[in-house]
mmCIF file of C-alpha atoms and ligand atoms in Angstrom:
data_model
loop_
_atom_site.group_PDB
_atom_site.id
_atom_site.type_symbol
_atom_site.label_atom_id
_atom_site.label_comp_id
_atom_site.label_asym_id
_atom_site.label_seq_id
_atom_site.Cartn_x
_atom_site.Cartn_y
_atom_site.Cartn_z
ATOM 1 C CA MET U 16 34.280 -5.295 157.467
ATOM 2 C CA GLU U 17 33.268 -3.937 154.302
ATOM 3 C CA GLN U 18 35.414 -0.790 155.243
ATOM 4 C CA LEU U 19 38.328 -2.873 156.202
ATOM 5 C CA GLU U 20 38.381 -4.745 152.830
ATOM 6 C CA GLU U 21 39.093 -1.167 151.249
ATOM 7 C CA TYR U 22 41.924 -0.996 153.211
ATOM 8 C CA ILE U 23 43.266 -3.902 152.522
ATOM 9 C CA ARG U 24 42.470 -3.579 148.824
ATOM 10 C CA GLY U 25 44.383 -0.180 149.020
ATOM 11 C CA LEU U 26 47.385 -1.761 150.901
ATOM 12 C CA LYS U 27 47.566 -4.539 148.264
ATOM 13 C CA LYS U 28 47.225 -2.660 145.430
ATOM 14 C CA ASN U 29 50.490 -0.774 146.965
ATOM 15 C CA ARG U 30 52.128 -4.288 147.012
ATOM 16 C CA PHE U 31 52.322 -4.473 150.930
ATOM 17 C CA GLN U 32 51.650 -7.949 152.190
ATOM 18 C CA VAL U 33 48.777 -7.672 154.148
ATOM 19 C CA GLU U 34 46.939 -9.989 157.180
ATOM 20 C CA TYR U 35 44.286 -9.231 159.442
ATOM 21 C CA PHE U 36 43.702 -10.704 162.725
ATOM 22 C CA GLU U 37 40.637 -9.910 164.836
ATOM 23 C CA THR U 38 42.578 -9.672 167.982
ATOM 24 C CA GLY U 39 46.088 -8.985 169.205
ATOM 25 C CA LYS U 40 46.451 -12.342 170.835
ATOM 26 C CA GLU U 41 45.686 -14.244 167.774
ATOM 27 C CA PHE U 42 48.631 -12.258 165.933
ATOM 28 C CA VAL U 43 50.985 -12.804 168.492
ATOM 29 C CA ASP U 44 50.273 -16.568 168.572
ATOM 30 C CA TYR U 45 50.580 -16.463 164.635
ATOM 31 C CA ALA U 46 53.898 -14.517 165.014
ATOM 32 C CA ILE U 47 55.273 -17.167 167.296
ATOM 33 C CA ARG U 48 54.378 -20.044 164.957
ATOM 34 C CA ASN U 49 55.633 -18.531 161.676
ATOM 35 C CA LEU U 50 58.750 -16.090 162.054
ATOM 36 C CA PRO U 51 61.946 -18.075 161.636
ATOM 37 C CA THR U 52 63.204 -19.076 164.299
ATOM 38 C CA LYS U 53 67.244 -17.974 163.727
ATOM 39 C CA ALA U 54 66.239 -14.548 162.716
ATOM 40 C CA SER U 55 67.052 -11.440 164.664
ATOM 41 C CA ILE U 56 64.370 -9.086 165.420
ATOM 42 C CA GLY U 57 64.521 -5.111 165.954
ATOM 43 C CA PHE U 58 61.531 -3.419 167.578
ATOM 44 C CA GLY U 59 61.020 0.466 167.101
ATOM 45 C CA GLY U 60 59.344 2.312 169.767
ATOM 46 C CA SER U 61 55.449 1.693 170.039
ATOM 47 C CA MET U 62 52.893 1.687 172.474
ATOM 48 C CA THR U 63 51.164 -1.037 170.069
ATOM 49 C CA LEU U 64 53.939 -3.616 170.414
ATOM 50 C CA GLU U 65 53.870 -2.730 174.111
ATOM 51 C CA GLN U 66 50.280 -3.345 174.591
ATOM 52 C CA LEU U 67 50.458 -6.611 172.688
ATOM 53 C CA HIS U 68 53.313 -7.822 175.112
ATOM 54 C CA LEU U 69 55.365 -9.214 171.851
ATOM 55 C CA TYR U 70 58.477 -8.751 173.254
ATOM 56 C CA GLU U 71 57.895 -10.839 176.012
ATOM 57 C CA ARG U 72 55.958 -13.543 174.214
ATOM 58 C CA LEU U 73 58.677 -13.890 171.392
ATOM 59 C CA SER U 74 61.420 -13.580 174.075
ATOM 60 C CA GLU U 75 59.815 -16.527 175.703
ATOM 61 C CA ALA U 76 59.326 -18.281 172.586
ATOM 62 C CA GLY U 77 63.242 -17.841 172.232
ATOM 63 C CA PHE U 78 63.509 -15.286 169.874
ATOM 64 C CA ASN U 79 66.326 -12.818 169.824
ATOM 65 C CA ILE U 80 65.149 -9.494 170.039
ATOM 66 C CA TYR U 81 66.676 -5.908 170.302
ATOM 67 C CA TRP U 82 64.510 -3.196 171.720
ATOM 68 C CA HIS U 83 65.635 -0.112 173.315
ATOM 69 C CA TRP U 84 62.630 -0.016 175.463
ATOM 70 C CA ARG U 85 64.189 -2.876 177.091
ATOM 71 C CA ASN U 86 67.573 -3.466 178.186
ATOM 72 C CA SER U 87 68.127 0.331 177.923
ATOM 73 C CA GLU U 88 71.539 -0.552 179.397
ATOM 74 C CA ILE U 89 72.780 -1.651 176.144
ATOM 75 C CA ILE U 90 74.003 1.754 174.485
ATOM 76 C CA ASP U 91 73.818 0.307 171.051
ATOM 77 C CA MET U 92 70.456 -1.250 171.318
ATOM 78 C CA LYS U 93 69.181 1.066 168.470
ATOM 79 C CA GLU U 94 72.255 -0.098 166.082
ATOM 80 C CA ARG U 95 71.361 -3.752 167.040
ATOM 81 C CA ALA U 96 67.889 -3.240 165.992
ATOM 82 C CA LEU U 97 68.899 -1.668 162.572
ATOM 83 C CA ASN U 98 70.879 -4.467 161.468
ATOM 84 C CA ALA U 99 68.253 -7.204 162.764
ATOM 85 C CA ASP U 100 66.702 -9.198 159.869
ATOM 86 C CA ILE U 101 63.198 -8.464 160.554
ATOM 87 C CA TYR U 102 61.806 -5.301 162.109
ATOM 88 C CA PHE U 103 58.631 -4.632 163.919
ATOM 89 C CA SER U 104 56.960 -1.187 164.282
ATOM 90 C CA SER U 105 53.377 0.422 164.448
ATOM 91 C CA ALA U 106 51.866 2.825 162.184
ATOM 92 C CA ASN U 107 50.240 6.260 163.108
ATOM 93 C CA ALA U 108 48.284 5.975 160.497
ATOM 94 C CA VAL U 109 47.082 3.989 157.447
ATOM 95 C CA THR U 110 44.921 5.430 154.739
ATOM 96 C CA LYS U 111 42.031 3.971 152.717
ATOM 97 C CA ASP U 112 44.335 3.857 149.543
ATOM 98 C CA GLY U 113 46.991 2.072 151.325
ATOM 99 C CA LYS U 114 49.620 4.756 152.447
ATOM 100 C CA ILE U 115 51.520 4.320 155.661
ATOM 101 C CA ILE U 116 52.190 7.340 157.858
ATOM 102 C CA ASN U 117 54.595 7.797 160.670
ATOM 103 C CA MET U 118 55.839 10.819 162.427
ATOM 104 C CA ASP U 119 59.120 10.507 164.407
ATOM 105 C CA GLY U 120 61.438 12.433 166.688
ATOM 106 C CA THR U 121 64.974 10.860 165.981
ATOM 107 C CA GLY U 122 64.023 9.174 162.827
ATOM 108 C CA ASN U 123 65.415 5.557 163.765
ATOM 109 C CA ARG U 124 62.063 4.101 163.938
ATOM 110 C CA VAL U 125 60.687 5.408 160.626
ATOM 111 C CA ALA U 126 64.096 4.856 158.685
ATOM 112 C CA ASN U 127 63.488 1.326 160.090
ATOM 113 C CA THR U 128 60.374 0.725 158.573
ATOM 114 C CA PHE U 129 61.240 0.985 154.747
ATOM 115 C CA TYR U 130 65.029 0.148 154.764
ATOM 116 C CA HIS U 131 67.879 -2.323 155.235
ATOM 117 C CA HIS U 132 65.586 -5.085 156.663
ATOM 118 C CA GLU U 133 64.633 -8.683 155.240
ATOM 119 C CA GLU U 134 61.346 -8.321 156.105
ATOM 120 C CA VAL U 135 59.238 -5.447 158.073
ATOM 121 C CA PHE U 136 56.051 -5.970 160.248
ATOM 122 C CA ILE U 137 53.857 -2.538 160.443
ATOM 123 C CA VAL U 138 51.344 -3.283 163.405
ATOM 124 C CA CYS U 139 48.539 -1.312 163.121
ATOM 125 C CA GLY U 140 45.218 -1.408 165.391
ATOM 126 C CA ILE U 141 41.629 -0.282 163.702
ATOM 127 C CA ASN U 142 41.792 3.145 165.532
ATOM 128 C CA LYS U 143 44.629 4.073 163.238
ATOM 129 C CA LEU U 144 42.836 3.983 159.779
ATOM 130 C CA VAL U 145 41.997 7.058 158.218
ATOM 131 C CA GLU U 146 40.538 8.097 155.104
ATOM 132 C CA THR U 147 43.223 10.373 153.682
ATOM 133 C CA VAL U 148 47.150 11.509 154.031
ATOM 134 C CA ASP U 149 45.673 14.798 155.388
ATOM 135 C CA GLU U 150 43.654 12.786 157.863
ATOM 136 C CA GLY U 151 46.444 10.970 158.855
ATOM 137 C CA ILE U 152 48.605 14.073 159.647
ATOM 138 C CA ALA U 153 45.743 15.566 161.353
ATOM 139 C CA ARG U 154 45.696 12.363 163.498
ATOM 140 C CA ILE U 155 49.162 12.633 164.151
ATOM 141 C CA GLU U 156 48.820 16.367 165.417
ATOM 142 C CA GLN U 157 45.459 15.886 167.289
ATOM 143 C CA ILE U 158 46.273 12.448 168.730
ATOM 144 C CA ALA U 159 49.331 10.465 168.852
ATOM 145 C CA ALA U 160 51.983 13.216 168.904
ATOM 146 C CA PRO U 161 50.566 15.097 171.790
ATOM 147 C CA LYS U 162 49.964 11.820 173.695
ATOM 148 C CA ASN U 163 53.307 10.318 172.872
ATOM 149 C CA ALA U 164 55.016 13.637 174.060
ATOM 150 C CA GLN U 165 52.944 13.124 177.692
ATOM 151 C CA ARG U 166 54.128 9.829 177.794
ATOM 152 C CA LEU U 167 57.764 10.925 177.161
ATOM 153 C CA GLY U 168 57.435 13.912 179.586
ATOM 154 C CA VAL U 169 58.995 16.366 177.202
ATOM 155 C CA ASN U 170 59.040 19.937 177.343
ATOM 156 C CA THR U 171 56.755 20.985 174.495
ATOM 157 C CA PRO U 172 53.518 23.013 174.693
ATOM 158 C CA CYS U 173 51.233 19.821 173.805
ATOM 159 C CA VAL U 174 52.348 17.831 176.904
ATOM 160 C CA VAL U 175 50.459 20.896 178.948
ATOM 161 C CA THR U 176 47.366 21.455 176.156
ATOM 162 C CA GLY U 177 47.193 18.469 174.467
ATOM 163 C CA VAL U 178 46.804 20.068 171.425
ATOM 164 C CA CYS U 179 49.701 20.660 168.803
ATOM 165 C CA THR U 180 50.915 24.148 168.117
ATOM 166 C CA ASP U 181 53.765 22.946 165.271
ATOM 167 C CA CYS U 182 55.770 23.997 168.395
ATOM 168 C CA THR U 183 59.627 25.159 167.818
ATOM 169 C CA SER U 184 60.998 23.410 170.975
ATOM 170 C CA LYS U 185 64.067 21.838 171.260
ATOM 171 C CA ASP U 186 61.988 18.984 172.742
ATOM 172 C CA ARG U 187 59.773 18.826 169.989
ATOM 173 C CA ILE U 188 59.115 14.819 169.244
ATOM 174 C CA CYS U 189 57.865 15.641 165.522
ATOM 175 C CA ASN U 190 60.643 15.894 163.430
ATOM 176 C CA VAL U 191 60.428 13.358 160.544
ATOM 177 C CA LEU U 192 57.197 12.624 158.549
ATOM 178 C CA THR U 193 57.285 9.594 156.511
ATOM 179 C CA ILE U 194 54.727 8.282 153.899
ATOM 180 C CA ILE U 195 55.204 4.940 152.369
ATOM 181 C CA GLU U 196 53.236 4.802 149.474
ATOM 182 C CA LYS U 197 54.381 1.253 147.878
ATOM 183 C CA ASN U 198 56.097 -1.415 149.267
ATOM 184 C CA THR U 199 60.145 -1.484 149.168
ATOM 185 C CA ASN U 200 63.155 -3.841 149.307
ATOM 186 C CA SER U 201 62.375 -4.458 152.961
ATOM 187 C CA ASN U 202 59.364 -6.528 152.069
ATOM 188 C CA ILE U 203 56.952 -4.635 154.128
ATOM 189 C CA ASN U 204 53.893 -6.490 155.991
ATOM 190 C CA VAL U 205 51.040 -4.662 157.280
ATOM 191 C CA ILE U 206 49.231 -6.358 160.131
ATOM 192 C CA LEU U 207 45.834 -5.004 160.542
ATOM 193 C CA ILE U 208 44.513 -6.093 163.882
ATOM 194 C CA GLY U 209 40.443 -5.494 165.062
ATOM 195 C CA GLU U 210 40.966 -3.996 168.086
ATOM 196 C CA GLU U 211 42.181 -0.265 169.349
ATOM 197 C CA LEU U 212 46.336 -0.501 170.048
ATOM 198 C CA GLY U 213 48.434 2.721 170.755
ATOM 199 C CA TYR U 214 47.906 6.145 169.944
HETATM 200 S S1 LIG V 11 55.114 19.557 166.819
HETATM 201 FE FE1 LIG V 11 55.766 20.102 168.988
HETATM 202 S S2 LIG V 11 53.659 20.557 170.091
HETATM 203 FE FE2 LIG V 11 53.125 19.640 167.903
HETATM 204 S S3 LIG V 11 52.782 17.646 168.823
HETATM 205 FE FE3 LIG V 11 54.911 17.603 168.156
HETATM 206 S S4 LIG V 11 55.937 18.264 169.993
HETATM 207 FE FE4 LIG V 11 53.765 18.372 170.278
#
């Protein structure tokens, strides 16, 4: 907990709103109680959000959600998410001094994390907490990106070896690296959860 408080202090110093929940369920219940019912909500691709069943729980509660991982027959789902009032994503890493690190293939997810929304929620399990930016990038190369490439079944060397070789494959999923250093006009909330979530 002492360690966790350092991360919370670091994030707050960077003007992010921070909430901590022991369990994902506690966070989901909190979100249902506190999100504005009339707001439109966009989701970025995220195993964390998937594991939390956040789409299903918010949908059952009557929220209007745009997620390209659901309703994939609707071709403009990413644009609808882009234009939503609120956006949910996870992070690939959060540093002790309060920086949010993400890697993306097409860039839609990361762009939505800092621009164009009234409010953004970055949901992050404790497995994503790292000491430094370098450690966060190493975490992406060694864990998050190879696992995501395997999940997507793309044609990259890491799918076979589980190791990043900084490939030049046309299927490469590591094209846009973002480090959010301070809060933006998108009013970013970091939700820390005391469980392992996502990659
Ligand atoms: S750069 Fe290429 S090899 Fe490395 S993790 Fe990304 S897709 Fe895999």
